[in-house]
PDB file of C-alpha atoms in Angstrom:
ATOM      1  CA  MET W 829    -105.364 -46.103  26.495  1.00  0.00           C
ATOM      2  CA  ARG W 830    -105.490 -47.034  30.156  1.00  0.00           C
ATOM      3  CA  THR W 831    -102.281 -49.035  29.938  1.00  0.00           C
ATOM      4  CA  ALA W 832    -100.524 -47.192  27.111  1.00  0.00           C
ATOM      5  CA  ARG W 833     -97.758 -44.724  27.944  1.00  0.00           C
ATOM      6  CA  GLY W 834     -95.535 -42.311  26.074  1.00  0.00           C
ATOM      7  CA  ALA W 835     -95.102 -43.040  22.374  1.00  0.00           C
ATOM      8  CA  GLU W 836     -97.733 -45.786  22.432  1.00  0.00           C
ATOM      9  CA  ARG W 837    -100.280 -43.370  23.893  1.00  0.00           C
ATOM     10  CA  ARG W 838     -99.364 -40.747  21.284  1.00  0.00           C
ATOM     11  CA  SER W 839     -99.790 -43.355  18.561  1.00  0.00           C
ATOM     12  CA  LEU W 840    -103.320 -44.123  19.766  1.00  0.00           C
ATOM     13  CA  VAL W 841    -104.140 -40.403  19.891  1.00  0.00           C
ATOM     14  CA  ASP W 842    -102.842 -39.938  16.360  1.00  0.00           C
ATOM     15  CA  PHE W 843    -104.906 -42.936  15.215  1.00  0.00           C
ATOM     16  CA  TYR W 844    -108.055 -41.458  16.801  1.00  0.00           C
ATOM     17  CA  LEU W 845    -107.467 -37.959  15.453  1.00  0.00           C
ATOM     18  CA  ALA W 846    -106.873 -39.312  11.945  1.00  0.00           C
ATOM     19  CA  ARG W 847    -110.241 -41.065  12.056  1.00  0.00           C
ATOM     20  CA  THR W 848    -112.593 -38.559  13.670  1.00  0.00           C
ATOM     21  CA  ARG W 849    -114.834 -38.819  10.588  1.00  0.00           C
ATOM     22  CA  CYS W 850    -115.743 -42.274  11.924  1.00  0.00           C
ATOM     23  CA  VAL W 851    -116.751 -40.774  15.278  1.00  0.00           C
ATOM     24  CA  ASP W 852    -119.925 -39.387  13.809  1.00  0.00           C
ATOM     25  CA  ASN W 853    -122.596 -39.193  16.488  1.00  0.00           C
ATOM     26  CA  TRP W 854    -122.927 -37.852  19.999  1.00  0.00           C
ATOM     27  CA  ASP W 855    -122.853 -41.295  21.596  1.00  0.00           C
ATOM     28  CA  LEU W 856    -119.529 -42.253  19.994  1.00  0.00           C
ATOM     29  CA  VAL W 857    -118.017 -38.871  20.860  1.00  0.00           C
ATOM     30  CA  ASP W 858    -119.210 -38.966  24.469  1.00  0.00           C
ATOM     31  CA  ALA W 859    -117.991 -42.535  24.933  1.00  0.00           C
ATOM     32  CA  SER W 860    -114.538 -41.997  23.443  1.00  0.00           C
ATOM     33  CA  ALA W 861    -113.182 -38.443  23.489  1.00  0.00           C
ATOM     34  CA  HIS W 862    -112.372 -38.202  27.185  1.00  0.00           C
ATOM     35  CA  LEU W 863    -111.073 -41.772  27.282  1.00  0.00           C
ATOM     36  CA  VAL W 864    -108.827 -41.584  24.216  1.00  0.00           C
ATOM     37  CA  LEU W 865    -107.701 -37.961  24.090  1.00  0.00           C
ATOM     38  CA  GLY W 866    -108.223 -37.270  27.785  1.00  0.00           C
ATOM     39  CA  PRO W 867    -105.336 -39.257  29.281  1.00  0.00           C
ATOM     40  CA  TRP W 868    -102.943 -37.825  26.696  1.00  0.00           C
ATOM     41  CA  LEU W 869    -104.157 -34.295  27.502  1.00  0.00           C
ATOM     42  CA  VAL W 870    -103.763 -34.885  31.238  1.00  0.00           C
ATOM     43  CA  GLU W 871    -100.380 -36.594  30.904  1.00  0.00           C
ATOM     44  CA  GLY W 872     -99.182 -33.598  28.988  1.00  0.00           C
ATOM     45  CA  PRO W 873     -97.660 -34.197  25.613  1.00  0.00           C
ATOM     46  CA  GLU W 874     -93.960 -33.615  25.110  1.00  0.00           C
ATOM     47  CA  ASP W 875     -94.835 -30.268  23.555  1.00  0.00           C
ATOM     48  CA  PRO W 876     -97.212 -28.414  25.953  1.00  0.00           C
ATOM     49  CA  PRO W 877     -98.730 -26.118  23.299  1.00  0.00           C
ATOM     50  CA  ALA W 878     -99.874 -29.305  21.582  1.00  0.00           C
ATOM     51  CA  VAL W 879    -102.827 -29.568  23.998  1.00  0.00           C
ATOM     52  CA  GLU W 880    -104.153 -26.171  23.004  1.00  0.00           C
ATOM     53  CA  ASP W 881    -103.286 -26.761  19.348  1.00  0.00           C
ATOM     54  CA  VAL W 882    -105.206 -30.053  19.215  1.00  0.00           C
ATOM     55  CA  LEU W 883    -108.237 -28.693  21.081  1.00  0.00           C
ATOM     56  CA  ASP W 884    -108.289 -25.433  19.106  1.00  0.00           C
ATOM     57  CA  GLY W 885    -107.870 -27.325  15.832  1.00  0.00           C
ATOM     58  CA  LEU W 886    -110.807 -29.574  16.622  1.00  0.00           C
ATOM     59  CA  ALA W 887    -112.886 -26.617  17.856  1.00  0.00           C
ATOM     60  CA  ALA W 888    -112.245 -24.737  14.598  1.00  0.00           C
ATOM     61  CA  SER W 889    -113.401 -27.653  12.439  1.00  0.00           C
ATOM     62  CA  SER W 890    -116.508 -27.381  10.293  1.00  0.00           C
ATOM     63  CA  TRP W 891    -117.340 -30.986  11.300  1.00  0.00           C
ATOM     64  CA  LEU W 892    -119.752 -30.881  14.258  1.00  0.00           C
ATOM     65  CA  TRP W 893    -118.308 -34.016  15.801  1.00  0.00           C
ATOM     66  CA  ASP W 894    -114.738 -32.652  15.834  1.00  0.00           C
ATOM     67  CA  ARG W 895    -115.985 -29.649  17.802  1.00  0.00           C
ATOM     68  CA  ARG W 896    -117.833 -31.895  20.244  1.00  0.00           C
ATOM     69  CA  ILE W 897    -114.738 -34.115  20.577  1.00  0.00           C
ATOM     70  CA  ALA W 898    -112.746 -31.036  21.619  1.00  0.00           C
ATOM     71  CA  VAL W 899    -115.258 -30.153  24.322  1.00  0.00           C
ATOM     72  CA  VAL W 900    -115.842 -33.660  25.693  1.00  0.00           C
ATOM     73  CA  ALA W 901    -112.118 -34.485  25.718  1.00  0.00           C
ATOM     74  CA  THR W 902    -111.672 -31.791  28.358  1.00  0.00           C
ATOM     75  CA  LEU W 903    -113.678 -33.918  30.813  1.00  0.00           C
ATOM     76  CA  ALA W 904    -110.435 -35.706  31.674  1.00  0.00           C
ATOM     77  CA  LEU W 905    -108.773 -32.348  32.353  1.00  0.00           C
ATOM     78  CA  VAL W 906    -111.707 -31.225  34.491  1.00  0.00           C
ATOM     79  CA  ARG W 907    -111.467 -34.438  36.514  1.00  0.00           C
ATOM     80  CA  ALA W 908    -107.758 -33.680  36.991  1.00  0.00           C
ATOM     81  CA  GLY W 909    -108.600 -30.194  38.289  1.00  0.00           C
ATOM     82  CA  ARG W 910    -107.501 -28.324  35.148  1.00  0.00           C
ATOM     83  CA  PHE W 911    -110.391 -26.086  34.138  1.00  0.00           C
ATOM     84  CA  GLU W 912    -108.885 -23.404  31.893  1.00  0.00           C
ATOM     85  CA  PRO W 913    -108.938 -25.454  28.650  1.00  0.00           C
ATOM     86  CA  THR W 914    -112.668 -26.018  29.146  1.00  0.00           C
ATOM     87  CA  PHE W 915    -113.318 -22.354  29.937  1.00  0.00           C
ATOM     88  CA  HIS W 916    -111.321 -21.453  26.823  1.00  0.00           C
ATOM     89  CA  LEU W 917    -113.441 -23.719  24.617  1.00  0.00           C
ATOM     90  CA  VAL W 918    -116.645 -22.371  26.153  1.00  0.00           C
ATOM     91  CA  ARG W 919    -115.551 -18.859  25.197  1.00  0.00           C
ATOM     92  CA  VAL W 920    -114.532 -19.999  21.690  1.00  0.00           C
ATOM     93  CA  LEU W 921    -117.631 -22.100  20.955  1.00  0.00           C
ATOM     94  CA  CYS W 922    -120.347 -20.100  22.728  1.00  0.00           C
ATOM     95  CA  ARG W 923    -121.645 -18.817  19.384  1.00  0.00           C
ATOM     96  CA  ASP W 924    -121.620 -22.237  17.697  1.00  0.00           C
ATOM     97  CA  PRO W 925    -124.869 -22.849  15.780  1.00  0.00           C
ATOM     98  CA  GLU W 926    -125.261 -26.469  16.931  1.00  0.00           C
ATOM     99  CA  PRO W 927    -127.351 -27.326  20.018  1.00  0.00           C
ATOM    100  CA  LEU W 928    -125.230 -30.465  20.575  1.00  0.00           C
ATOM    101  CA  ILE W 929    -122.248 -28.192  21.160  1.00  0.00           C
ATOM    102  CA  HIS W 930    -124.259 -25.979  23.535  1.00  0.00           C
ATOM    103  CA  LYS W 931    -125.235 -29.056  25.540  1.00  0.00           C
ATOM    104  CA  ALA W 932    -121.655 -30.336  25.707  1.00  0.00           C
ATOM    105  CA  LEU W 933    -120.427 -26.926  26.891  1.00  0.00           C
ATOM    106  CA  GLY W 934    -123.053 -26.903  29.633  1.00  0.00           C
ATOM    107  CA  TRP W 935    -122.157 -30.453  30.640  1.00  0.00           C
ATOM    108  CA  MET W 936    -118.466 -29.577  31.020  1.00  0.00           C
ATOM    109  CA  LEU W 937    -119.293 -26.403  32.966  1.00  0.00           C
ATOM    110  CA  ARG W 938    -121.542 -28.453  35.261  1.00  0.00           C
ATOM    111  CA  GLU W 939    -118.638 -30.868  35.830  1.00  0.00           C
ATOM    112  CA  ILE W 940    -116.434 -27.919  36.787  1.00  0.00           C
ATOM    113  CA  GLY W 941    -119.148 -26.747  39.176  1.00  0.00           C
ATOM    114  CA  ARG W 942    -119.220 -30.166  40.844  1.00  0.00           C
ATOM    115  CA  ARG W 943    -115.576 -29.654  41.744  1.00  0.00           C
ATOM    116  CA  ASP W 944    -115.488 -25.890  42.309  1.00  0.00           C
ATOM    117  CA  ALA W 945    -118.914 -24.244  42.466  1.00  0.00           C
ATOM    118  CA  PRO W 946    -117.583 -20.756  43.346  1.00  0.00           C
ATOM    119  CA  LEU W 947    -115.346 -20.839  40.259  1.00  0.00           C
ATOM    120  CA  LEU W 948    -118.285 -21.820  38.049  1.00  0.00           C
ATOM    121  CA  VAL W 949    -120.410 -19.037  39.549  1.00  0.00           C
ATOM    122  CA  ALA W 950    -117.618 -16.511  38.940  1.00  0.00           C
ATOM    123  CA  PHE W 951    -117.274 -17.678  35.326  1.00  0.00           C
ATOM    124  CA  LEU W 952    -121.027 -17.472  34.761  1.00  0.00           C
ATOM    125  CA  ASP W 953    -121.198 -14.035  36.376  1.00  0.00           C
ATOM    126  CA  GLN W 954    -118.755 -12.851  33.753  1.00  0.00           C
ATOM    127  CA  HIS W 955    -120.029 -14.748  30.698  1.00  0.00           C
ATOM    128  CA  VAL W 956    -123.693 -15.694  31.193  1.00  0.00           C
ATOM    129  CA  THR W 957    -125.050 -13.224  28.650  1.00  0.00           C
ATOM    130  CA  ASP W 958    -122.732 -14.635  25.964  1.00  0.00           C
ATOM    131  CA  LEU W 959    -123.770 -18.255  26.507  1.00  0.00           C
ATOM    132  CA  PRO W 960    -126.620 -20.107  24.826  1.00  0.00           C
ATOM    133  CA  ARG W 961    -129.637 -20.657  27.060  1.00  0.00           C
ATOM    134  CA  VAL W 962    -129.276 -24.452  27.015  1.00  0.00           C
ATOM    135  CA  THR W 963    -125.616 -24.153  28.073  1.00  0.00           C
ATOM    136  CA  VAL W 964    -126.655 -22.088  31.084  1.00  0.00           C
ATOM    137  CA  ARG W 965    -129.410 -24.529  31.983  1.00  0.00           C
ATOM    138  CA  TYR W 966    -127.073 -27.529  31.830  1.00  0.00           C
ATOM    139  CA  ALA W 967    -124.275 -25.707  33.660  1.00  0.00           C
ATOM    140  CA  THR W 968    -126.465 -24.634  36.561  1.00  0.00           C
ATOM    141  CA  GLU W 969    -128.325 -27.905  37.193  1.00  0.00           C
ATOM    142  CA  ARG W 970    -126.386 -28.624  40.389  1.00  0.00           C
ATOM    143  CA  LEU W 971    -126.169 -25.083  41.709  1.00  0.00           C
ATOM    144  CA  PRO W 972    -128.454 -23.904  44.514  1.00  0.00           C
ATOM    145  CA  ALA W 973    -131.909 -22.921  43.254  1.00  0.00           C
ATOM    146  CA  GLU W 974    -131.366 -19.201  43.810  1.00  0.00           C
ATOM    147  CA  ASP W 975    -128.125 -19.182  41.781  1.00  0.00           C
ATOM    148  CA  ARG W 976    -129.693 -21.263  39.035  1.00  0.00           C
ATOM    149  CA  ALA W 977    -132.700 -18.934  38.813  1.00  0.00           C
ATOM    150  CA  ARG W 978    -130.463 -15.848  38.758  1.00  0.00           C
ATOM    151  CA  PHE W 979    -128.421 -17.153  35.825  1.00  0.00           C
ATOM    152  CA  VAL W 980    -131.434 -18.363  33.865  1.00  0.00           C
ATOM    153  CA  ARG W 981    -133.103 -14.960  34.326  1.00  0.00           C
ATOM    154  CA  ALA W 982    -129.907 -13.168  33.264  1.00  0.00           C
ATOM    155  CA  ARG W 983    -129.738 -15.295  30.130  1.00  0.00           C
ATOM    156  CA  GLN W 984    -133.345 -14.538  29.176  1.00  0.00           C
ATOM    157  CA  ARG W 985    -132.730 -10.792  28.977  1.00  0.00           C
TER     158      ARG W 985
END
């Protein structure tokens, strides 16, 4: 993926997406999603709605690992300074029943906070009561202690 471009990159993405049933544990997802799907998402496919379509399609899957792939793939976007797809998935998946999704959401929010802490704080101010407790704990790990405590308290109510 690092050297692939254009059609070759799209071919690798298609190959990965066709075989997500083989990416069937958190370690495989976390080691591959942002490296395989990420560069394609950042590069911007020929059809811009395709990014949202792919992420939303994975997020809507009944397969836990597809949903986690959607979340972790946004790490590449976060590293490129594009946070909205991650925020969108957090809003979509905040009621997911799986703790592994809650943890991934918190991880991606924490990564956003590493790059733009005020933006993370603003997002949490608006959505903290909708988020799972573990998501809030992961997301706030790098915030100042007083902010972290405020959000954890707000989530416990």
